XYZ file of C-alpha atoms in Angstrom:
633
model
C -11.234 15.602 103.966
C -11.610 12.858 105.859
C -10.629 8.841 104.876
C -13.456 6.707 103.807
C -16.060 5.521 106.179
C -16.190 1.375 106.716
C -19.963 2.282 104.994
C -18.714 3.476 102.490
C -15.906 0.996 102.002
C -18.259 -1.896 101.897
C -20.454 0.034 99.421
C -17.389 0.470 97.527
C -16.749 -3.164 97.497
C -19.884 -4.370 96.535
C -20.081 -1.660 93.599
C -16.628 -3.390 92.676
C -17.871 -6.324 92.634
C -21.292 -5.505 90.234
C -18.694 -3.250 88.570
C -16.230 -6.568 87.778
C -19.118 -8.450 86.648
C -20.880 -5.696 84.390
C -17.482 -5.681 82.511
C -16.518 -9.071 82.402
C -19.477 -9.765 80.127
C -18.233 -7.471 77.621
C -17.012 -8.526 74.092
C -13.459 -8.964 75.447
C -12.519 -7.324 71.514
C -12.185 -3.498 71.414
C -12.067 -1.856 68.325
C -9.245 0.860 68.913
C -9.969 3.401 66.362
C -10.928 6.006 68.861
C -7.162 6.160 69.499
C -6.061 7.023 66.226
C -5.619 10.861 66.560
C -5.655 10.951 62.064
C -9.378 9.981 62.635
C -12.267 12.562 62.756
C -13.183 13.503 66.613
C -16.689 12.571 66.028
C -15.829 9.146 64.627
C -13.707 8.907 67.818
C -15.836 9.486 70.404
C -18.758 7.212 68.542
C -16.589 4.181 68.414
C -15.301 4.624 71.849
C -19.495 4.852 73.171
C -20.345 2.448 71.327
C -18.113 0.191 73.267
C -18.727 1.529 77.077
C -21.130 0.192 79.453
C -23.979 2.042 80.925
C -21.601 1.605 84.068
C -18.216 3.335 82.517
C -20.457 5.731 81.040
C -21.834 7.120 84.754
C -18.363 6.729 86.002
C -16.964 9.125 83.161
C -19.961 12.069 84.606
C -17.929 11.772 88.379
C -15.114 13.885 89.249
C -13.782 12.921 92.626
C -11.335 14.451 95.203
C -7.647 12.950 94.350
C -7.927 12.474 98.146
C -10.404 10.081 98.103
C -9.252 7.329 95.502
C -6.016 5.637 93.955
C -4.727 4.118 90.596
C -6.663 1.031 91.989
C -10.364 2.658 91.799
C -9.360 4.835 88.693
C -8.513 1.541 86.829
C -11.473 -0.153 88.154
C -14.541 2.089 87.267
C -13.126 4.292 84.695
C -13.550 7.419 86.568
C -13.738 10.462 84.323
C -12.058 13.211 86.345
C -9.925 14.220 89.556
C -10.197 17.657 91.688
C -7.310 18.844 93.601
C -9.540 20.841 96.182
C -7.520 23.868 97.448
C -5.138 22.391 99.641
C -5.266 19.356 98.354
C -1.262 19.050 97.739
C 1.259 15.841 97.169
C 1.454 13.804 100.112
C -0.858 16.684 101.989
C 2.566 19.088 101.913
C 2.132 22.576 100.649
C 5.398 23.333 99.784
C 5.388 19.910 97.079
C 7.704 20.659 94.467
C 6.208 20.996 90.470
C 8.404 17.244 90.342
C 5.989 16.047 93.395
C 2.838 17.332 91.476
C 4.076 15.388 88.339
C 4.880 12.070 89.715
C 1.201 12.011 91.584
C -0.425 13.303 88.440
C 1.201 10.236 86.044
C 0.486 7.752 89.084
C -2.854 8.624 88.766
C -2.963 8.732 85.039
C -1.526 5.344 84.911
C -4.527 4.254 86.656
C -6.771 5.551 84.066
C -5.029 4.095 81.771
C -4.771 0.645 82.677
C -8.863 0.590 82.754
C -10.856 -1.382 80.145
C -10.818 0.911 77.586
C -7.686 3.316 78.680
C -9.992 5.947 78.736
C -7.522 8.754 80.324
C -9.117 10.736 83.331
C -9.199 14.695 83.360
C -7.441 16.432 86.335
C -8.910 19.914 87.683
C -7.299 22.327 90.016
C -8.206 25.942 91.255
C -6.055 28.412 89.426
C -8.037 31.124 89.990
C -5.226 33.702 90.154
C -2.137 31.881 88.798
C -1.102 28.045 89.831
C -1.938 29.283 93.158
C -2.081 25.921 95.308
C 1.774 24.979 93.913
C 4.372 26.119 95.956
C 6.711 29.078 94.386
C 4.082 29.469 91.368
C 3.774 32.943 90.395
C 0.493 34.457 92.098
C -1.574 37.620 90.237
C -3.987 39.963 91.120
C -7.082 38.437 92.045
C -9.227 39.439 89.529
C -10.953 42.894 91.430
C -7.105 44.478 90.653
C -7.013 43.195 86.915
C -10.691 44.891 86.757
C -8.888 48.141 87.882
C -5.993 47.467 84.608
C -8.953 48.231 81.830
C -6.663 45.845 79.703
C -7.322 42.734 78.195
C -4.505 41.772 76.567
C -2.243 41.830 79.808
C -5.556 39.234 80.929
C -5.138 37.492 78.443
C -1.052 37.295 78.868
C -1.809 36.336 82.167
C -3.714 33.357 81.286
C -1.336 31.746 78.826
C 1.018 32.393 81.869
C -1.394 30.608 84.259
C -1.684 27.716 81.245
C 2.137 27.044 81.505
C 2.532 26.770 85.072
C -0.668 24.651 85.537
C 0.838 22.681 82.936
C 4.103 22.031 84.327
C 3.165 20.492 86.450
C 0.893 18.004 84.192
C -2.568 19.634 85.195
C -4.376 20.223 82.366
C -8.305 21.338 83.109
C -8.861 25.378 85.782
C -11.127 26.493 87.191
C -11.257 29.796 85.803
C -12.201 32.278 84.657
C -15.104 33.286 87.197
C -16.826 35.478 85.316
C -19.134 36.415 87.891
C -20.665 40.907 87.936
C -20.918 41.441 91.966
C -23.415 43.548 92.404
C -22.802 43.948 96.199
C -19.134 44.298 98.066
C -20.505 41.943 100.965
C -20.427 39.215 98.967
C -17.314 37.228 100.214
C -16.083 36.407 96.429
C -16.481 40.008 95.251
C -12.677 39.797 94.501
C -13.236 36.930 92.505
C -14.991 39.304 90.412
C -13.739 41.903 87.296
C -16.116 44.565 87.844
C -19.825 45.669 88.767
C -20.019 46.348 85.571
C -20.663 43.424 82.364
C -18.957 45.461 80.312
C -15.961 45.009 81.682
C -16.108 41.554 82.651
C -16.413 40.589 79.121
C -13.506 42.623 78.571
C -11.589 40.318 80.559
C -12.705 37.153 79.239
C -10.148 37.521 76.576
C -8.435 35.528 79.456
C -9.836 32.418 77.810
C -7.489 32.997 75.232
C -4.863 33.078 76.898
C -5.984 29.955 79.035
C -6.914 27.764 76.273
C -5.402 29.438 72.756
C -6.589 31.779 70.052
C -9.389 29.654 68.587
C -8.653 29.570 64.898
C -10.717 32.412 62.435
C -14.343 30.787 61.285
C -14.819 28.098 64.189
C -17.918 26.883 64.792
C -19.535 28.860 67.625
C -19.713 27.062 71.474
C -16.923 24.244 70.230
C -14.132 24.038 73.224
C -11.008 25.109 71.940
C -6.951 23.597 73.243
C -4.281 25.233 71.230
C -1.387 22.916 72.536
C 0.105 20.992 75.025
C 1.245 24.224 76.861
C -2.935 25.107 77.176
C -4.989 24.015 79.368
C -8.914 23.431 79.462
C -10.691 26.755 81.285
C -14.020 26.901 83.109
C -16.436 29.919 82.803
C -18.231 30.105 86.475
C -20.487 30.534 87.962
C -23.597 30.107 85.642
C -25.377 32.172 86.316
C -26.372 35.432 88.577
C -23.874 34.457 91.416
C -23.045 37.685 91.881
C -26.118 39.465 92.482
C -27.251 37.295 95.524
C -29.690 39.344 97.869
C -27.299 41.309 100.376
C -24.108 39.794 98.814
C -24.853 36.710 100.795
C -23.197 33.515 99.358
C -24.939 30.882 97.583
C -28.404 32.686 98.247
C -30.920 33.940 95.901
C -30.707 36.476 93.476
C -33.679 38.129 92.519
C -34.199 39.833 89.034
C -36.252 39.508 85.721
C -35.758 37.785 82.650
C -34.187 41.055 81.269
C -31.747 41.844 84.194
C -30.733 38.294 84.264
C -29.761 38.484 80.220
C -27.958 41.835 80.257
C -26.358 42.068 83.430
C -24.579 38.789 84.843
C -25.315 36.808 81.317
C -23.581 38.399 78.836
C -19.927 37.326 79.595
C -21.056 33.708 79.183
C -21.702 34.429 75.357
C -18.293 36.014 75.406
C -17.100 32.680 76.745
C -18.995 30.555 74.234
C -18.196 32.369 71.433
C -14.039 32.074 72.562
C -14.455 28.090 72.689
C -14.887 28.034 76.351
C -14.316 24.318 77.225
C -16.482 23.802 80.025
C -19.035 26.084 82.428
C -19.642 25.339 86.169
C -22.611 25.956 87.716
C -23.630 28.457 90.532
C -24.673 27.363 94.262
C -27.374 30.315 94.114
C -30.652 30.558 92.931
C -32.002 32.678 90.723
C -35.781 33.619 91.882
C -35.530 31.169 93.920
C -34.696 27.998 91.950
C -31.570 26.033 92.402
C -29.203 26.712 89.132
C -28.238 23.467 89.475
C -31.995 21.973 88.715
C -32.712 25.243 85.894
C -33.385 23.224 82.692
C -34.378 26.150 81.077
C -30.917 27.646 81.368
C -29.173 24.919 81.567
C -29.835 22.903 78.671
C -32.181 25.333 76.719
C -30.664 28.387 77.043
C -26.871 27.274 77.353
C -26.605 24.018 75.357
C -29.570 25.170 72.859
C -29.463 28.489 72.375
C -25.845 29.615 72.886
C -24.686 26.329 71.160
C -22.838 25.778 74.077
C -20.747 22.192 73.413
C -17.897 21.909 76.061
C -19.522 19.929 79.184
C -21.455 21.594 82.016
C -20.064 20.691 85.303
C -21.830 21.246 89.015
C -19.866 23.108 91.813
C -17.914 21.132 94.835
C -20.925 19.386 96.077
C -23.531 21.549 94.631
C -25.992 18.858 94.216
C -25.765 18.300 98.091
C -26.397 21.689 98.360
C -29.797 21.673 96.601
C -31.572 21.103 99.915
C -31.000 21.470 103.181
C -29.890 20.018 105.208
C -27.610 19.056 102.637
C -27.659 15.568 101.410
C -30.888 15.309 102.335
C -32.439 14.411 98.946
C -29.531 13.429 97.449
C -30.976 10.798 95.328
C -33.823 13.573 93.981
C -31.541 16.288 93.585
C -28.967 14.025 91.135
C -32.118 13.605 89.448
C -33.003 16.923 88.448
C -29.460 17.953 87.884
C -28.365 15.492 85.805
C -31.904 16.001 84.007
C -31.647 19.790 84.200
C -28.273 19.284 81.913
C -25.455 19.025 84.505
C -22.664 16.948 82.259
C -19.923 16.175 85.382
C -21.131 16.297 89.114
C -18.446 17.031 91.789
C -19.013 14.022 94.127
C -16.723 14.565 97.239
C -16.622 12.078 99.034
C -19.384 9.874 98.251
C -18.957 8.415 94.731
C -20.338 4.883 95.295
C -23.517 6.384 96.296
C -23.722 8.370 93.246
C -22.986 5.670 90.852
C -25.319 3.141 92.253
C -28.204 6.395 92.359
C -27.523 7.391 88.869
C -27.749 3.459 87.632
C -30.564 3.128 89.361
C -32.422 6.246 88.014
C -31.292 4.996 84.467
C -32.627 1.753 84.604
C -35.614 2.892 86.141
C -36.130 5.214 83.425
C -35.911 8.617 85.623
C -32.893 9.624 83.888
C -32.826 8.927 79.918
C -29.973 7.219 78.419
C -30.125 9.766 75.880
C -29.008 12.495 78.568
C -26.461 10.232 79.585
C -24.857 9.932 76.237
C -24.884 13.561 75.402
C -23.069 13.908 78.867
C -20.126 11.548 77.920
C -20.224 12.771 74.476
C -19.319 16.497 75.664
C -16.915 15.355 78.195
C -15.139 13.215 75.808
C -14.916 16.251 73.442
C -12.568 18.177 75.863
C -10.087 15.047 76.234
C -10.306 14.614 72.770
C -9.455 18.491 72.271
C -7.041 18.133 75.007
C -5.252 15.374 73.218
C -5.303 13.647 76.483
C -5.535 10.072 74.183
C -2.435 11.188 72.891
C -0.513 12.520 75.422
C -2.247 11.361 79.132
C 1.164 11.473 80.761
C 3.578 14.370 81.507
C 6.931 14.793 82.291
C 9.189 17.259 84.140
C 10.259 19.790 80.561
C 8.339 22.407 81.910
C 8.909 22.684 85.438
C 11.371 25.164 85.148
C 8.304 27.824 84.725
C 6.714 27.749 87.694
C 7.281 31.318 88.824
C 9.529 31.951 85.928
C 11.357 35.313 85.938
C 9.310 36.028 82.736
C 6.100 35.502 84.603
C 6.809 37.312 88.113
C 7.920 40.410 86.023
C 4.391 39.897 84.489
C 2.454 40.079 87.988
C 4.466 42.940 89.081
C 3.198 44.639 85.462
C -0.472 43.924 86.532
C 0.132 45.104 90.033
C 1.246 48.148 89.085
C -1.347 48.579 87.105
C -4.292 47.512 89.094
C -3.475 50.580 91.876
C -6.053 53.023 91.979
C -4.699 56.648 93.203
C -7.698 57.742 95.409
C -6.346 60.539 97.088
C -3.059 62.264 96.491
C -2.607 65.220 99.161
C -5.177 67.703 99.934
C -5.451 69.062 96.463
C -4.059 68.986 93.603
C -1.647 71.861 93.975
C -0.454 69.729 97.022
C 0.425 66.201 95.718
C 2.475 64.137 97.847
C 3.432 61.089 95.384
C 5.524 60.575 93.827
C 7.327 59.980 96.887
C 11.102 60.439 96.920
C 13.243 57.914 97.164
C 16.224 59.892 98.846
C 14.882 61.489 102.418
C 16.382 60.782 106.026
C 14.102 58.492 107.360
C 10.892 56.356 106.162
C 8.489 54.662 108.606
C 6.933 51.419 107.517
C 3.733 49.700 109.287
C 1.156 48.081 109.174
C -0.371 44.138 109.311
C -0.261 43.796 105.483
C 3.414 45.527 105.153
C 5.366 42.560 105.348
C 3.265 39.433 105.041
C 2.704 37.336 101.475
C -0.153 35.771 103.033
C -2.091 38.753 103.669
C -0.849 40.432 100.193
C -2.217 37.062 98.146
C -5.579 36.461 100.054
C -8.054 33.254 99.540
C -7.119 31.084 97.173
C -3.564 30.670 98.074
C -1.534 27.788 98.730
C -5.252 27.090 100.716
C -8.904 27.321 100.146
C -8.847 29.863 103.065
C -5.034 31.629 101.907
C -2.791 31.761 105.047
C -1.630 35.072 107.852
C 1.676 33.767 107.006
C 4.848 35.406 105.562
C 6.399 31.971 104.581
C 3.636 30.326 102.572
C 5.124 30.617 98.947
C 7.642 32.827 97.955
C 7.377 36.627 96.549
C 8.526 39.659 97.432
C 6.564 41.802 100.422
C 5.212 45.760 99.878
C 8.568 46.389 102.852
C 10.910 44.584 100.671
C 9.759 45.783 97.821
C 10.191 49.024 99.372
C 13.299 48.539 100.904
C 14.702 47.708 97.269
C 13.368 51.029 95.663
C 14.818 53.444 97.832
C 17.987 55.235 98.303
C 20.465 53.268 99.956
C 21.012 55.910 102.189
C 17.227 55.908 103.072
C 16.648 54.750 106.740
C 13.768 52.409 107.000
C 12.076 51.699 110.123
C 9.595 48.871 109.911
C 6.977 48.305 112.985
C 3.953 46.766 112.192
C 1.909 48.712 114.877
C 4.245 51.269 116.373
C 3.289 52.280 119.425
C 3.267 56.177 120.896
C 6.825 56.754 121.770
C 8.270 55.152 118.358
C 6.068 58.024 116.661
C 6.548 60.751 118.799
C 10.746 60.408 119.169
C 11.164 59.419 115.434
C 11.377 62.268 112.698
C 9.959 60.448 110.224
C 9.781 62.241 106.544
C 7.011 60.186 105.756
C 5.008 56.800 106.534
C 3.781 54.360 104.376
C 1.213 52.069 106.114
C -0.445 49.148 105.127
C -3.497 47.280 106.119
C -6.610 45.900 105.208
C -8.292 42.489 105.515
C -7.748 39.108 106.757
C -7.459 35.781 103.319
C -11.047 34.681 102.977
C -12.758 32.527 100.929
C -16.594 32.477 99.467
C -19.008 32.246 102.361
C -16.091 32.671 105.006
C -15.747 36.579 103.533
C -19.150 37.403 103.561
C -19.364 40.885 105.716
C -22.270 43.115 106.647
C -20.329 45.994 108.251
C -16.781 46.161 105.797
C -14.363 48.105 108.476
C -11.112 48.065 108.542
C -10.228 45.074 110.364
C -8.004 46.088 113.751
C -5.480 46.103 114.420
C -5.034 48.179 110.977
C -7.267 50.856 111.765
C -5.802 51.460 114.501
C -2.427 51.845 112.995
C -3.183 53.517 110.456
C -5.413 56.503 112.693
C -2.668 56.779 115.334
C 0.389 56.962 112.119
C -1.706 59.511 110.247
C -1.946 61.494 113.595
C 1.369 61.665 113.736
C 3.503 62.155 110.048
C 2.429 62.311 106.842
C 1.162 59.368 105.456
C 0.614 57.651 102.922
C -1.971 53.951 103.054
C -1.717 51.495 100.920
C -5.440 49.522 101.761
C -4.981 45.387 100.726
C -8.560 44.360 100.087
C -10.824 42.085 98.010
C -13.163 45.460 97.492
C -13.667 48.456 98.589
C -13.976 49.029 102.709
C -15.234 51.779 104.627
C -12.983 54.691 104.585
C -15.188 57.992 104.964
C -14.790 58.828 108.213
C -11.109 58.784 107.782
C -10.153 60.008 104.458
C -9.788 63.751 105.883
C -7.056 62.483 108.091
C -5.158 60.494 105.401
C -2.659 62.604 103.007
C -2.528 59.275 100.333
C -5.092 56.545 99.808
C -3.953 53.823 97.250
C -6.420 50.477 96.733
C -3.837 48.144 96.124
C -6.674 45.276 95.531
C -4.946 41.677 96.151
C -1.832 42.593 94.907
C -0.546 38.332 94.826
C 2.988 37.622 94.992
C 4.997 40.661 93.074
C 4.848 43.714 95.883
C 7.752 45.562 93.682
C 4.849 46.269 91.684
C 3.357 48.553 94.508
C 6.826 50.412 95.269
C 7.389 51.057 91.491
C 3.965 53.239 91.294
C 4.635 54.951 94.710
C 7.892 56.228 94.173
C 7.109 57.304 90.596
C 8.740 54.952 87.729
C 5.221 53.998 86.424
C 2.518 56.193 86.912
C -0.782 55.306 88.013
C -3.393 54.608 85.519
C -6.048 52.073 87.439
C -9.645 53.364 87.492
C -12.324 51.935 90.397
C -13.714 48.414 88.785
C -16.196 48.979 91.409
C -17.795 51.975 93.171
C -16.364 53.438 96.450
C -19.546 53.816 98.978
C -19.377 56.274 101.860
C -21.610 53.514 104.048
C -22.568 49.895 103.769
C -26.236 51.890 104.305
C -25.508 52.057 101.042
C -25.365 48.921 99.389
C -26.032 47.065 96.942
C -25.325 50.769 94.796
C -24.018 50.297 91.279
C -23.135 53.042 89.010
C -26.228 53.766 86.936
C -28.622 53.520 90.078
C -31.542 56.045 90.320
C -29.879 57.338 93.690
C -26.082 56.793 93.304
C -23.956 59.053 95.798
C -20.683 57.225 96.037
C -17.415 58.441 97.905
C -15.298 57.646 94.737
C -17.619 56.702 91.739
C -17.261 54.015 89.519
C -13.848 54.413 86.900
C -13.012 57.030 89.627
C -8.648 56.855 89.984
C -6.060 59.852 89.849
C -3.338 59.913 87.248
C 0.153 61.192 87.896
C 2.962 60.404 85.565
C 5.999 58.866 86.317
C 8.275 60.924 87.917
């Protein structure tokens, strides 16, 4: 992101300056009982409204991008929340230590703090699968591969796990779960996404409690729930239908009735409510073709009425640009409708003088009520409160010791192993070729996605984007990991596209390639044709030509593979594995057997698509809950 514009640094200066003036005509006098944490929430966040002007109160609804303010700005307008944007790292350095991430969370908080009424802001970050932009963090599954694991309660250990890394280093608001059903395997976030299937996305919301805390027995319904300093706030997203967009295309429209909306892609979101889901974010896409981020009806009537929803609604990274294109084009009218439509926090990167001085000026011009205003601090002040940010704004370095704990990478390498799905095993079932033995003569490892972290995390990694790089955080590669299980006396030959003469000269007892797609991220993964991206196919046809092998496919969903399969002896999905590649060696060469089952089904051609089990004409290659068992050996 780029610095600020001299525009915008004069608009900032002038907003100061109305800013300065708004608050020196305050009753200098502030009644401090909203710090008292003995005192009943609600009593807490009156007294505290009752003091803030209409100005504070808009500058509590932005959340900004930490690389577009300081403790100066924070201090000055009481802004209510910071985003570190994937990427967005201390002093722009990816490999920042937890210590790093610490020091520039407190040097923002201090800002906060030092405002008129020490109101303390909320800090958000992407850890979508683990504390995934902190260097060394321990990185899951992305959430396709937990879809394959059919078990919640390893979800739900992986989110406490996620809580107390994001924690140590003194983050304490995610944005996660997504609890989006993709309908269609072009859709660039499909990986983002549990299943095709509700059912077993709700399953996995259960990683809420692990995120945020067991909320207590007899709770009242749609209250956000923080069980401890070692919890964080979570984020159900993306409300709602995001992933049933026409053709899997990002941000687009997706087209269903009433009924299809409620029991496909809406159910999980009651799930979420009814765990004390702290706050919902709201989708780019359409649903017959209105904006989600100007739906009233679901918004605030549906949501916030009917679900009791009472954590804060918050829009997506410049979502309300994105109402109309060009983007920005209407800003003014689309902050409007959002804000009116029931959108608590807006995402304002980078231009947050122009939306305080718009929303002001809609207030005062009676376009926006003050009464949707209020409700809007109200719910955001609810999650600090529940946070006990008032209590404890600033963090320290006592936890820094977990980020990618020992206890936590043994974890991922649990859910990797169990995310494989077995798709073929040998020509029949009299003819199985895993397990694979671990004492033989000579083993030939290729393949793009063999020996390469970057590849084996994906998006969301270190980057918005995720990296082609070995180096980006640490972990342990499918080779290693191979290289570690096997006999000593094992040869291993590792080339990552061995050429003719390597194959034909070598006796190889076997060959264990891997491949499969580039790190991608939302729009950027969108894909009409889902090949095998070269040079993996090419490996992997001119390997399986030559030995038996065995292919390992790294993907965020299911690729085309048809026209191959007869040439393949093994075919393992192996998802987004993350960090913990022992995970993949341990199921191949037979200490854990394989028990993950398709979260998504297997099409023959993207002719196909969208196809979802239950369709009136569903002819998959692999069906939906499709995956071969074998024990351990």
């Amino acid at each position: 992101m780029k610095s600020m514009s001299l525009v915008q640094t004069l608009g900032f200066v002038l907003l100061f300056a109305s800013w300065v003036g708004a608050v020196a005509n305050q009753n200098p006098t502030i009644n401090t009982l909203y710090k008292d944490p003995n005192q009943p929430m609600n009593l807490r966040i009156k007294v505290l409204m009752d003091q803030m002007t209409l100005a504070e109160k808009i500058a509590q609804m932005a959340q900004i991008d930490n690389r577009q303010v300081t403790a100066e700005i924070l201090r000055d307008y009481s802004i209510g929340s910071l985003i570190s944007a994937a990427g967005a790292t201390p002093h722009e350095n990816h490999s920042a230590t937890p210590e790093d991430w610490v020091d520039m969370m407190n040097d923002y908080q201090k800002g906060s703090l030092s405002s008129r009424l020490g109101i303390p802001m909320l800090y958000a970050i992407d850890s979508v699968h683990g504390h995934n932009s902190v260097y060394r963090a321990t990185l899951f599954p992305h959430n396709i591969g937990l879809g394959a694991t059919r078990d919640p309660e390893l979800v739900k250990r992986i989110g406490a796990a996620t809580a107390l890394e994001t924690r140590a280093t003194g983050i304490p608001y995610v944005f996660s779960p997504c609890i989006a059903v993709c309908r269609d395997p072009r859709w660039g976030r499909c990986y983002e996404s549990y299943s095709e299937d509700y059912k077993i996305v709700i399953q996995m919301t259960e990683i809420i409690n692990g995120l945020q805390g067991e909320i207590p027995p007899n709770s009242r319904k749609g209250v956000p729930y923080i069980g401890g300093k070692d919890k964080v706030a979570a984020c159900a997203k993306h409300f709602v239908g995001d992933g049933g967009t026409i053709h899997g295309i990002d941000e687009n429209n997706t087209i269903t009735d009433w009924h299809g909306l409620l029991s496909i892609h809406m159910p999980a979101y009651y799930h979420s409510v009814i765990k004390g889901v702290s706050t919902i974010m709201v989708s780019y896409s359409s649903w017959n073709g209105k904006k989600m981020h100007s739906n009233k009806n679901l918004i605030t009537h549906f949501l916030k009425e009917t679900l009791k929803f009472r954590g804060f609604v918050i829009s997506d990274w410049q979502g309300i640009d994105r109402m109309t294109y060009p983007w920005s084009s209407h800003y003014s009218d689309s902050l409007m409708k959002a804000i009116n439509a029931g959108i608590d926090m807006v995402m304002v990167p980078p231009n947050i003088t122009e939306f305080l001085n718009i929303v002001t000026s809609h207030v005062k011009n009676k376009l926006i009520p003050i009464s949707r205003i209020d409700d809007a601090v109200r719910r955001i002040l609810r999650v600090k409160f529940t946070l006990g940010l008032f209590e404890n704004p600033l963090t320290d370095y006592s936890l820094v010791d977990q980020i990618g704990s020992q206890a936590h990478r043994d974890l991922a390498r649990e859910a990797v192993r169990k995310s494989l799905v077995l798709l073929k095993n040998g020509e029949d079932a009299d003819s199985p070729l895993l397990p694979l033995p671990k004492k033989t003569s000579k083993i030939l490892v290729a393949g793009s996605h063999a020996n390469n972290i970057g590849l084996q995390c994906g998006g969301w990694t270190i980057n918005w984007q995720g990296y082609n790089l070995n180096n980006i955080t640490a972990g342990t590669t499918i080779l290693n990991a191979i290289s570690t299980a096997v006999d000593p006396s094992t040869e291993i030959v590792y080339s990552e596209n061995p050429d003719a003469e390597l194959l034909k000269t070598n006796n190889f007892s076997y060959a264990i390639v891997v491949v499969g797609e580039p790190p991608y991220a939302e729009g950027n993964g969108d894909n009409t044709n889902l090949t095998i991206p070269e040079p993996g196919l090419s490996t992997m046809t001119n390997v399986c030509k030559s030995t038996k092998c065995i292919v390992v496919l790294v993907s965020g969903r299911p690729l085309v593979v048809e026209p191959y399969l007869s040439s393949l002896d093994v075919l393992v999905a192996a998802w987004l594995p993350g960090t913990e590649g022992q995970g993949v060696a341990d199921v191949l060469f037979g200490d854990y057997p394989f028990t993950g089952k398709l979260p998504r089904t297997w099409f023959k051609t993207v002719d196909q698509l969208p196809m979802n089990v239950g369709d009136k004409h569903y002819d998959p290659l692999f069906p939906f809950g499709f995956g071969l068992t074998i024990g351990a050996s």
